Amino acid sequence: MPINISIGILNNYCYFPGMEMDASLVTNFPTMISPAKSMEMVYRYAGNPYYADIVSQAAANIINNNSKILPGVHINIKRFSDCGSFWPTVEDEFQGKTGGWASSVMTTDILDVHTDVIGVVGNQYSITARGPAQSLSLGKIPYCSGGSNSPRLSDKNNYPYFWRPLAARGIGEHMVQVLKLWNVKRVAIIHQRDDDMAFQFYLDIKGSLLHHDIKIVTSLALPTSITNDIISYSNTSLRREDARYIILSGQTYFNSDIYNALAREGLVGSNYVWMGYNPITTWGNDDESLYSYAKGYVYFSQPTLTNENPALKALYEETLSVSRMTRDSLTLDQLFILSVVEMFDCVMMMALGFDQLLKSNQSYSIDMLSKRRLQGQMNFTLFSKTGFNGIAAQPIGLNQYGDLEAPLVMYSFTGDYYNTTAFGETSIESKNAVYYPGKSPMFHNGSSNPPPDGPPQVVLKNSTPTISSIHGITIVIFAVTSLAVVFDCTSFIIRFNRKKTVLRSSLSVLSSFLVSMALFSISMVLFIGFPNTVSCHLRVWFQVMAFGILMTAVTGKAFMDFVLIVQQRKLARSGAGGLSFGTRIWVYKLVVLAGEVCLLAVWSVLGKHSVQHFTSATDVISICVGPGFDSGPGILLAVYNGLLLGVAIYFAFITREAEPLHNESTYSSIIVTAYSFAVIVFIPVLTMASPSPRRLVTHACVIWILELITMSSVFIPKYISVKADSQRIDDELKAIMATKSRNSGGGIIKSIQKVVRSSVASASISTSERVPGLASKRGSEVSKNLMARVRVSTNVAPVLGGFAVKSVVIPVLSLGVAYACPGTRYFYSPFHGWQETEVVLIESPCRTILSLADCIPRLCYPLDSNTTCEVKHRNPGYYVAIFCELREMSVQATGKSEIIGTREEIVWLEFRTLDSAEAFKNKFMDAIKLLRSEKSHSTVMGSSGNIEVVVSRPSYASHC
């Protein structure tokens, strides 16, 4: 004996008088079926629930007669009314709102009373199905719907056991593909506001339209009951917006009522295209004019099959048997119009899912299935891949939402009764829409060409500056030229970083100026192209941080000039908290910039930011809109930067009378004046100006002018100073070279000595300042002139036996000897003792020692009997250079040497030692003898112990 299992049918049985019920269970429906009743129901709205039951029973019969599906099982059908019993006006009044009957009485019957029901199929309104679908999911009863389309039910978090062979979520994407095929950019939507399915589809369609930039010119939310006032309001609204493409989102009866009513108002014709996912009909209305109105209505539906499909043939034959109808009294087309064939797919898929479950595990039995012991395995995924070639698709598959995975077919109503013709379909993934071969849509006037979606539109030109527009190119020129200036000035301070004109301003101050100007330049680039929230934020961040860095640099420099020159205070090595004056200046700068960053972060996070599009009669421009003077974050940011400018103005003003030779408040004054003028004049003008590309260009131009003023006031005087130094040294060199033509080598030395001594005599000497690294503990053996710090005010370099001011051409002495420690600005010359210069020793050809460090003299080689030397040991390593004969040499900013106008070659002698001074001296003398020999003309390198000797000599080294 086969084991019985039951599948429940949830249906609107309240449409049928004489129904006998036990709570929600219908007990006498099969006895009501007769040829006359079946014929009557074809033409009534109640035909939908009537034939939904019949095709479900037909499917169960087919399964029970098929030994391959659930062998040993007999499927019984149990019927449950989701709307109670019959009442006379049910067809006019019932639209799915059951007052809780379906969720309470019917659901309780299924879960607690009729425990033989292990699955249900439903033909319910979406609004009715919401409660049972959720309750049955909690009870782990699978529920397949053949009539509930609402996208709400696609939420598998709430309805994991609910599924359906129906398209639902994402139908808006399918519609959009057709609109794009017809190049439609503007539509209107009318939706049934008091129906859950209609409202959910409206949200789905609206989201897709907006996502694809299709404009919704008007959206009408109308009640189910259509009145003359509603018709008048809808007509006026659609005509006011000149809507040409109108989408309906509602139940079939709602679509039909509103469509036919507005057709009578003249809103159906050659200029209009109506479309929807439900068809339009003429329920119970014999007015044939309504058929002609329907012509051109576009209807989206799932694919249908030909009469040769085996599943469809089996369904049709069994439906005729159950309903006791003939082929003449019930055609296949009429069966499709009744929208019930999906119930057949539901029953077949459910049975096949049960069959697959039993076959998937040998421990599962029919008895376990019938007693609800396998319900935990029956969520929607069990039925998603049954392989059933059904009515909705071949095979039927479900997507991740439990909805039908299939394309949508596009139908045009022909105007002949309510017949339709399919002309194309969308892809399963809703990525495109295509016409069938030889097919095309039929619009209301019989044309296959889509009408325009509205009146002729004035095409607005987007005037947002781009790289190809004149405004964008102008901004690019501003940005590129200002960056070029920044690059040139950076090269300048790198090349002449030892020049006093550069050191006087401080490399850190000049670097701050360059960073600030670079940020301003980059911010101009962000004016180009269509803005987004990121680029809008970066514009403000770059400009505000650039302003903050600039103001802190100006303030710090002016304050230092104020302390040193105006107040004439000597700076202590350390002040409060053990911090030096320079360190305190840096702390001030970092604190100010940290405050700037914090305020910008508050402005970015708490302020309202957006990109808005402003239109005029001919164009549109996209601009950034952010917190301004009407918001707290904007006011705080403005006040903070106003205070920075005020402090900079104050210190620039009080240092205006400082000593011109040292003070650089001139450029500080120029900078603060320029930025004050920009704040007072340009910012208010730009704020009040209407959005336009000229406004952005003006903004960029103001930044560009401020950059040029800043860079010019700081660097042009330094360019002039370096040029003047070079010219002065060239003049001195010419005088020395002229002397050579009249004197011998010894005369050359005397002439050069004279030039050097005159330079030293003009230097300002302060014996109260000690040479760095020469501590007093060295005692009396260190002569007083070694303790003197000499500041040479002229840029003519002394004859320093091979030392050179960077980027300056100087003469080199015959047999001049000089040395310095690694990392010091001080060196020893046999002519002038310790000197301060802007470069250090060239240890060997093309090499220099960099930076400032503690150092003491270690060795000097007497040039004559009047020169005395002392050797001091502290750090290992001696560096000595000997040069022979006069020549010209230039030392570039990179630290590399370049020979220009060579007259005679240099003889280099270099020693490095870790041994005693005596051993070093012996090697030194040996090297001198080697230089005077003519045995070899090549470079000689050798070492002995910790002493390394490097000798390079020309063929006439004996001249030394």
PDB file of N, CA, C and O in Angstrom, residues 317-367:
ATOM      1  N   GLU A 317      -4.393  18.178 -21.172  1.00  0.00           N
ATOM      2  CA  GLU A 317      -5.243  16.990 -21.223  1.00  0.00           C
ATOM      3  C   GLU A 317      -5.808  16.671 -19.833  1.00  0.00           C
ATOM      4  O   GLU A 317      -7.005  16.380 -19.694  1.00  0.00           O
ATOM      5  N   GLU A 318      -5.006  16.743 -18.803  1.00  0.00           N
ATOM      6  CA  GLU A 318      -5.478  16.406 -17.462  1.00  0.00           C
ATOM      7  C   GLU A 318      -6.417  17.487 -16.930  1.00  0.00           C
ATOM      8  O   GLU A 318      -7.367  17.183 -16.188  1.00  0.00           O
ATOM      9  N   THR A 319      -6.176  18.762 -17.329  1.00  0.00           N
ATOM     10  CA  THR A 319      -7.064  19.850 -16.914  1.00  0.00           C
ATOM     11  C   THR A 319      -8.450  19.661 -17.523  1.00  0.00           C
ATOM     12  O   THR A 319      -9.480  19.869 -16.848  1.00  0.00           O
ATOM     13  N   LEU A 320      -8.514  19.283 -18.787  1.00  0.00           N
ATOM     14  CA  LEU A 320      -9.807  19.013 -19.415  1.00  0.00           C
ATOM     15  C   LEU A 320     -10.531  17.877 -18.697  1.00  0.00           C
ATOM     16  O   LEU A 320     -11.758  17.918 -18.505  1.00  0.00           O
ATOM     17  N   SER A 321      -9.743  16.877 -18.274  1.00  0.00           N
ATOM     18  CA  SER A 321     -10.354  15.729 -17.589  1.00  0.00           C
ATOM     19  C   SER A 321     -10.933  16.132 -16.243  1.00  0.00           C
ATOM     20  O   SER A 321     -12.068  15.773 -15.901  1.00  0.00           O
ATOM     21  N   VAL A 322     -10.158  16.907 -15.462  1.00  0.00           N
ATOM     22  CA  VAL A 322     -10.615  17.294 -14.122  1.00  0.00           C
ATOM     23  C   VAL A 322     -11.785  18.260 -14.205  1.00  0.00           C
ATOM     24  O   VAL A 322     -12.767  18.168 -13.447  1.00  0.00           O
ATOM     25  N   SER A 323     -11.709  19.213 -15.141  1.00  0.00           N
ATOM     26  CA  SER A 323     -12.753  20.243 -15.241  1.00  0.00           C
ATOM     27  C   SER A 323     -13.983  19.769 -16.017  1.00  0.00           C
ATOM     28  O   SER A 323     -14.986  20.491 -16.075  1.00  0.00           O
ATOM     29  N   ARG A 324     -13.857  18.595 -16.668  1.00  0.00           N
ATOM     30  CA  ARG A 324     -14.949  18.023 -17.460  1.00  0.00           C
ATOM     31  C   ARG A 324     -15.311  18.927 -18.646  1.00  0.00           C
ATOM     32  O   ARG A 324     -16.470  19.065 -19.015  1.00  0.00           O
ATOM     33  N   MET A 325     -14.268  19.525 -19.190  1.00  0.00           N
ATOM     34  CA  MET A 325     -14.443  20.424 -20.339  1.00  0.00           C
ATOM     35  C   MET A 325     -13.948  19.730 -21.593  1.00  0.00           C
ATOM     36  O   MET A 325     -13.212  18.735 -21.552  1.00  0.00           O
ATOM     37  N   THR A 326     -14.336  20.271 -22.755  1.00  0.00           N
ATOM     38  CA  THR A 326     -13.864  19.794 -24.058  1.00  0.00           C
ATOM     39  C   THR A 326     -12.875  20.805 -24.620  1.00  0.00           C
ATOM     40  O   THR A 326     -12.752  21.927 -24.127  1.00  0.00           O
ATOM     41  N   ARG A 327     -12.175  20.431 -25.670  1.00  0.00           N
ATOM     42  CA  ARG A 327     -11.214  21.345 -26.290  1.00  0.00           C
ATOM     43  C   ARG A 327     -11.910  22.581 -26.839  1.00  0.00           C
ATOM     44  O   ARG A 327     -11.316  23.658 -26.894  1.00  0.00           O
ATOM     45  N   ASP A 328     -13.139  22.413 -27.275  1.00  0.00           N
ATOM     46  CA  ASP A 328     -13.863  23.558 -27.835  1.00  0.00           C
ATOM     47  C   ASP A 328     -14.306  24.541 -26.748  1.00  0.00           C
ATOM     48  O   ASP A 328     -14.355  25.752 -26.972  1.00  0.00           O
ATOM     49  N   SER A 329     -14.628  24.017 -25.566  1.00  0.00           N
ATOM     50  CA  SER A 329     -15.122  24.904 -24.509  1.00  0.00           C
ATOM     51  C   SER A 329     -14.005  25.532 -23.682  1.00  0.00           C
ATOM     52  O   SER A 329     -14.203  26.556 -23.030  1.00  0.00           O
ATOM     53  N   LEU A 330     -12.813  24.928 -23.687  1.00  0.00           N
ATOM     54  CA  LEU A 330     -11.664  25.505 -22.962  1.00  0.00           C
ATOM     55  C   LEU A 330     -10.429  25.363 -23.832  1.00  0.00           C
ATOM     56  O   LEU A 330      -9.892  24.259 -24.002  1.00  0.00           O
ATOM     57  N   THR A 331     -10.015  26.425 -24.427  1.00  0.00           N
ATOM     58  CA  THR A 331      -8.808  26.402 -25.267  1.00  0.00           C
ATOM     59  C   THR A 331      -7.568  26.609 -24.394  1.00  0.00           C
ATOM     60  O   THR A 331      -7.648  27.089 -23.262  1.00  0.00           O
ATOM     61  N   LEU A 332      -6.431  26.283 -24.980  1.00  0.00           N
ATOM     62  CA  LEU A 332      -5.172  26.453 -24.262  1.00  0.00           C
ATOM     63  C   LEU A 332      -4.888  27.946 -24.020  1.00  0.00           C
ATOM     64  O   LEU A 332      -4.357  28.331 -22.967  1.00  0.00           O
ATOM     65  N   ASP A 333      -5.235  28.796 -25.001  1.00  0.00           N
ATOM     66  CA  ASP A 333      -5.035  30.240 -24.824  1.00  0.00           C
ATOM     67  C   ASP A 333      -5.842  30.755 -23.637  1.00  0.00           C
ATOM     68  O   ASP A 333      -5.371  31.600 -22.865  1.00  0.00           O
ATOM     69  N   GLN A 334      -7.073  30.241 -23.495  1.00  0.00           N
ATOM     70  CA  GLN A 334      -7.891  30.681 -22.368  1.00  0.00           C
ATOM     71  C   GLN A 334      -7.282  30.242 -21.041  1.00  0.00           C
ATOM     72  O   GLN A 334      -7.335  30.965 -20.042  1.00  0.00           O
ATOM     73  N   LEU A 335      -6.681  29.091 -21.045  1.00  0.00           N
ATOM     74  CA  LEU A 335      -6.043  28.601 -19.826  1.00  0.00           C
ATOM     75  C   LEU A 335      -4.882  29.515 -19.430  1.00  0.00           C
ATOM     76  O   LEU A 335      -4.678  29.815 -18.249  1.00  0.00           O
ATOM     77  N   PHE A 336      -4.134  29.971 -20.432  1.00  0.00           N
ATOM     78  CA  PHE A 336      -3.034  30.890 -20.145  1.00  0.00           C
ATOM     79  C   PHE A 336      -3.553  32.238 -19.652  1.00  0.00           C
ATOM     80  O   PHE A 336      -2.967  32.851 -18.750  1.00  0.00           O
ATOM     81  N   ILE A 337      -4.639  32.716 -20.256  1.00  0.00           N
ATOM     82  CA  ILE A 337      -5.190  34.007 -19.851  1.00  0.00           C
ATOM     83  C   ILE A 337      -5.642  33.972 -18.393  1.00  0.00           C
ATOM     84  O   ILE A 337      -5.552  34.967 -17.672  1.00  0.00           O
ATOM     85  N   LEU A 338      -6.063  32.829 -17.916  1.00  0.00           N
ATOM     86  CA  LEU A 338      -6.499  32.697 -16.524  1.00  0.00           C
ATOM     87  C   LEU A 338      -5.331  32.759 -15.526  1.00  0.00           C
ATOM     88  O   LEU A 338      -5.547  32.833 -14.318  1.00  0.00           O
ATOM     89  N   SER A 339      -4.082  32.735 -16.023  1.00  0.00           N
ATOM     90  CA  SER A 339      -2.869  32.916 -15.196  1.00  0.00           C
ATOM     91  C   SER A 339      -2.790  31.900 -14.062  1.00  0.00           C
ATOM     92  O   SER A 339      -2.591  32.264 -12.891  1.00  0.00           O
ATOM     93  N   VAL A 340      -2.943  30.627 -14.417  1.00  0.00           N
ATOM     94  CA  VAL A 340      -2.922  29.592 -13.384  1.00  0.00           C
ATOM     95  C   VAL A 340      -1.906  28.485 -13.665  1.00  0.00           C
ATOM     96  O   VAL A 340      -1.717  27.600 -12.823  1.00  0.00           O
ATOM     97  N   VAL A 341      -1.258  28.515 -14.833  1.00  0.00           N
ATOM     98  CA  VAL A 341      -0.396  27.392 -15.205  1.00  0.00           C
ATOM     99  C   VAL A 341       0.806  27.262 -14.267  1.00  0.00           C
ATOM    100  O   VAL A 341       1.389  26.181 -14.139  1.00  0.00           O
ATOM    101  N   GLU A 342       1.200  28.366 -13.591  1.00  0.00           N
ATOM    102  CA  GLU A 342       2.339  28.297 -12.668  1.00  0.00           C
ATOM    103  C   GLU A 342       2.035  27.375 -11.482  1.00  0.00           C
ATOM    104  O   GLU A 342       2.956  26.848 -10.843  1.00  0.00           O
ATOM    105  N   MET A 343       0.727  27.204 -11.149  1.00  0.00           N
ATOM    106  CA  MET A 343       0.366  26.277 -10.071  1.00  0.00           C
ATOM    107  C   MET A 343       0.748  24.845 -10.438  1.00  0.00           C
ATOM    108  O   MET A 343       1.136  24.040  -9.573  1.00  0.00           O
ATOM    109  N   PHE A 344       0.641  24.504 -11.712  1.00  0.00           N
ATOM    110  CA  PHE A 344       1.062  23.182 -12.193  1.00  0.00           C
ATOM    111  C   PHE A 344       2.560  22.998 -11.944  1.00  0.00           C
ATOM    112  O   PHE A 344       2.996  21.957 -11.427  1.00  0.00           O
ATOM    113  N   ASP A 345       3.366  24.035 -12.311  1.00  0.00           N
ATOM    114  CA  ASP A 345       4.811  23.957 -12.087  1.00  0.00           C
ATOM    115  C   ASP A 345       5.127  23.793 -10.606  1.00  0.00           C
ATOM    116  O   ASP A 345       6.041  23.050 -10.219  1.00  0.00           O
ATOM    117  N   CYS A 346       4.380  24.485  -9.744  1.00  0.00           N
ATOM    118  CA  CYS A 346       4.634  24.408  -8.306  1.00  0.00           C
ATOM    119  C   CYS A 346       4.483  22.979  -7.785  1.00  0.00           C
ATOM    120  O   CYS A 346       5.348  22.451  -7.065  1.00  0.00           O
ATOM    121  N   VAL A 347       3.358  22.329  -8.125  1.00  0.00           N
ATOM    122  CA  VAL A 347       3.108  20.975  -7.621  1.00  0.00           C
ATOM    123  C   VAL A 347       4.160  20.007  -8.159  1.00  0.00           C
ATOM    124  O   VAL A 347       4.690  19.161  -7.414  1.00  0.00           O
ATOM    125  N   MET A 348       4.497  20.135  -9.455  1.00  0.00           N
ATOM    126  CA  MET A 348       5.468  19.219 -10.049  1.00  0.00           C
ATOM    127  C   MET A 348       6.855  19.412  -9.417  1.00  0.00           C
ATOM    128  O   MET A 348       7.540  18.433  -9.088  1.00  0.00           O
ATOM    129  N   MET A 349       7.295  20.663  -9.238  1.00  0.00           N
ATOM    130  CA  MET A 349       8.608  20.935  -8.647  1.00  0.00           C
ATOM    131  C   MET A 349       8.675  20.456  -7.197  1.00  0.00           C
ATOM    132  O   MET A 349       9.704  19.934  -6.750  1.00  0.00           O
ATOM    133  N   MET A 350       7.568  20.605  -6.457  1.00  0.00           N
ATOM    134  CA  MET A 350       7.574  20.178  -5.062  1.00  0.00           C
ATOM    135  C   MET A 350       7.715  18.663  -4.974  1.00  0.00           C
ATOM    136  O   MET A 350       8.519  18.141  -4.168  1.00  0.00           O
ATOM    137  N   ALA A 351       6.973  17.930  -5.809  1.00  0.00           N
ATOM    138  CA  ALA A 351       7.070  16.472  -5.788  1.00  0.00           C
ATOM    139  C   ALA A 351       8.466  16.004  -6.199  1.00  0.00           C
ATOM    140  O   ALA A 351       9.038  15.075  -5.592  1.00  0.00           O
ATOM    141  N   LEU A 352       9.027  16.629  -7.220  1.00  0.00           N
ATOM    142  CA  LEU A 352      10.376  16.257  -7.663  1.00  0.00           C
ATOM    143  C   LEU A 352      11.413  16.597  -6.601  1.00  0.00           C
ATOM    144  O   LEU A 352      12.418  15.872  -6.445  1.00  0.00           O
ATOM    145  N   GLY A 353      11.226  17.690  -5.871  1.00  0.00           N
ATOM    146  CA  GLY A 353      12.142  18.021  -4.783  1.00  0.00           C
ATOM    147  C   GLY A 353      12.094  16.984  -3.677  1.00  0.00           C
ATOM    148  O   GLY A 353      13.145  16.564  -3.149  1.00  0.00           O
ATOM    149  N   PHE A 354      10.876  16.537  -3.298  1.00  0.00           N
ATOM    150  CA  PHE A 354      10.753  15.473  -2.305  1.00  0.00           C
ATOM    151  C   PHE A 354      11.451  14.205  -2.789  1.00  0.00           C
ATOM    152  O   PHE A 354      12.129  13.515  -2.012  1.00  0.00           O
ATOM    153  N   ASP A 355      11.272  13.887  -4.065  1.00  0.00           N
ATOM    154  CA  ASP A 355      11.865  12.680  -4.641  1.00  0.00           C
ATOM    155  C   ASP A 355      13.392  12.766  -4.578  1.00  0.00           C
ATOM    156  O   ASP A 355      14.063  11.785  -4.211  1.00  0.00           O
ATOM    157  N   GLN A 356      13.966  13.926  -4.934  1.00  0.00           N
ATOM    158  CA  GLN A 356      15.417  14.091  -4.871  1.00  0.00           C
ATOM    159  C   GLN A 356      15.926  13.967  -3.443  1.00  0.00           C
ATOM    160  O   GLN A 356      17.004  13.395  -3.200  1.00  0.00           O
ATOM    161  N   LEU A 357      15.181  14.503  -2.490  1.00  0.00           N
ATOM    162  CA  LEU A 357      15.593  14.431  -1.090  1.00  0.00           C
ATOM    163  C   LEU A 357      15.679  12.983  -0.622  1.00  0.00           C
ATOM    164  O   LEU A 357      16.652  12.583   0.034  1.00  0.00           O
ATOM    165  N   LEU A 358      14.663  12.158  -0.948  1.00  0.00           N
ATOM    166  CA  LEU A 358      14.690  10.763  -0.537  1.00  0.00           C
ATOM    167  C   LEU A 358      15.852  10.008  -1.170  1.00  0.00           C
ATOM    168  O   LEU A 358      16.459   9.125  -0.536  1.00  0.00           O
ATOM    169  N   LYS A 359      16.175  10.343  -2.419  1.00  0.00           N
ATOM    170  CA  LYS A 359      17.246   9.644  -3.132  1.00  0.00           C
ATOM    171  C   LYS A 359      18.637  10.144  -2.751  1.00  0.00           C
ATOM    172  O   LYS A 359      19.637   9.495  -3.065  1.00  0.00           O
ATOM    173  N   SER A 360      18.710  11.284  -2.074  1.00  0.00           N
ATOM    174  CA  SER A 360      20.017  11.861  -1.734  1.00  0.00           C
ATOM    175  C   SER A 360      20.653  11.177  -0.539  1.00  0.00           C
ATOM    176  O   SER A 360      21.867  11.286  -0.328  1.00  0.00           O
ATOM    177  N   ASN A 361      19.872  10.452   0.264  1.00  0.00           N
ATOM    178  CA  ASN A 361      20.413   9.803   1.465  1.00  0.00           C
ATOM    179  C   ASN A 361      19.619   8.516   1.715  1.00  0.00           C
ATOM    180  O   ASN A 361      18.396   8.549   1.865  1.00  0.00           O
ATOM    181  N   GLN A 362      20.321   7.386   1.759  1.00  0.00           N
ATOM    182  CA  GLN A 362      19.651   6.097   1.908  1.00  0.00           C
ATOM    183  C   GLN A 362      18.944   5.962   3.252  1.00  0.00           C
ATOM    184  O   GLN A 362      18.040   5.140   3.412  1.00  0.00           O
ATOM    185  N   SER A 363      19.352   6.760   4.214  1.00  0.00           N
ATOM    186  CA  SER A 363      18.713   6.667   5.538  1.00  0.00           C
ATOM    187  C   SER A 363      17.372   7.373   5.574  1.00  0.00           C
ATOM    188  O   SER A 363      16.604   7.215   6.538  1.00  0.00           O
ATOM    189  N   TYR A 364      17.074   8.189   4.548  1.00  0.00           N
ATOM    190  CA  TYR A 364      15.790   8.873   4.511  1.00  0.00           C
ATOM    191  C   TYR A 364      14.718   7.916   3.976  1.00  0.00           C
ATOM    192  O   TYR A 364      14.927   7.222   2.972  1.00  0.00           O
ATOM    193  N   SER A 365      13.548   7.911   4.619  1.00  0.00           N
ATOM    194  CA  SER A 365      12.475   7.006   4.209  1.00  0.00           C
ATOM    195  C   SER A 365      11.188   7.794   3.932  1.00  0.00           C
ATOM    196  O   SER A 365      11.044   8.950   4.349  1.00  0.00           O
ATOM    197  N   ILE A 366      10.258   7.118   3.237  1.00  0.00           N
ATOM    198  CA  ILE A 366       8.966   7.735   2.944  1.00  0.00           C
ATOM    199  C   ILE A 366       8.215   8.029   4.241  1.00  0.00           C
ATOM    200  O   ILE A 366       7.535   9.036   4.378  1.00  0.00           O
ATOM    201  N   ASP A 367       8.375   7.125   5.198  1.00  0.00           N
ATOM    202  CA  ASP A 367       7.708   7.342   6.482  1.00  0.00           C
ATOM    203  C   ASP A 367       8.225   8.604   7.168  1.00  0.00           C
ATOM    204  O   ASP A 367       7.441   9.379   7.741  1.00  0.00           O
TER     205      ASP A 367
END
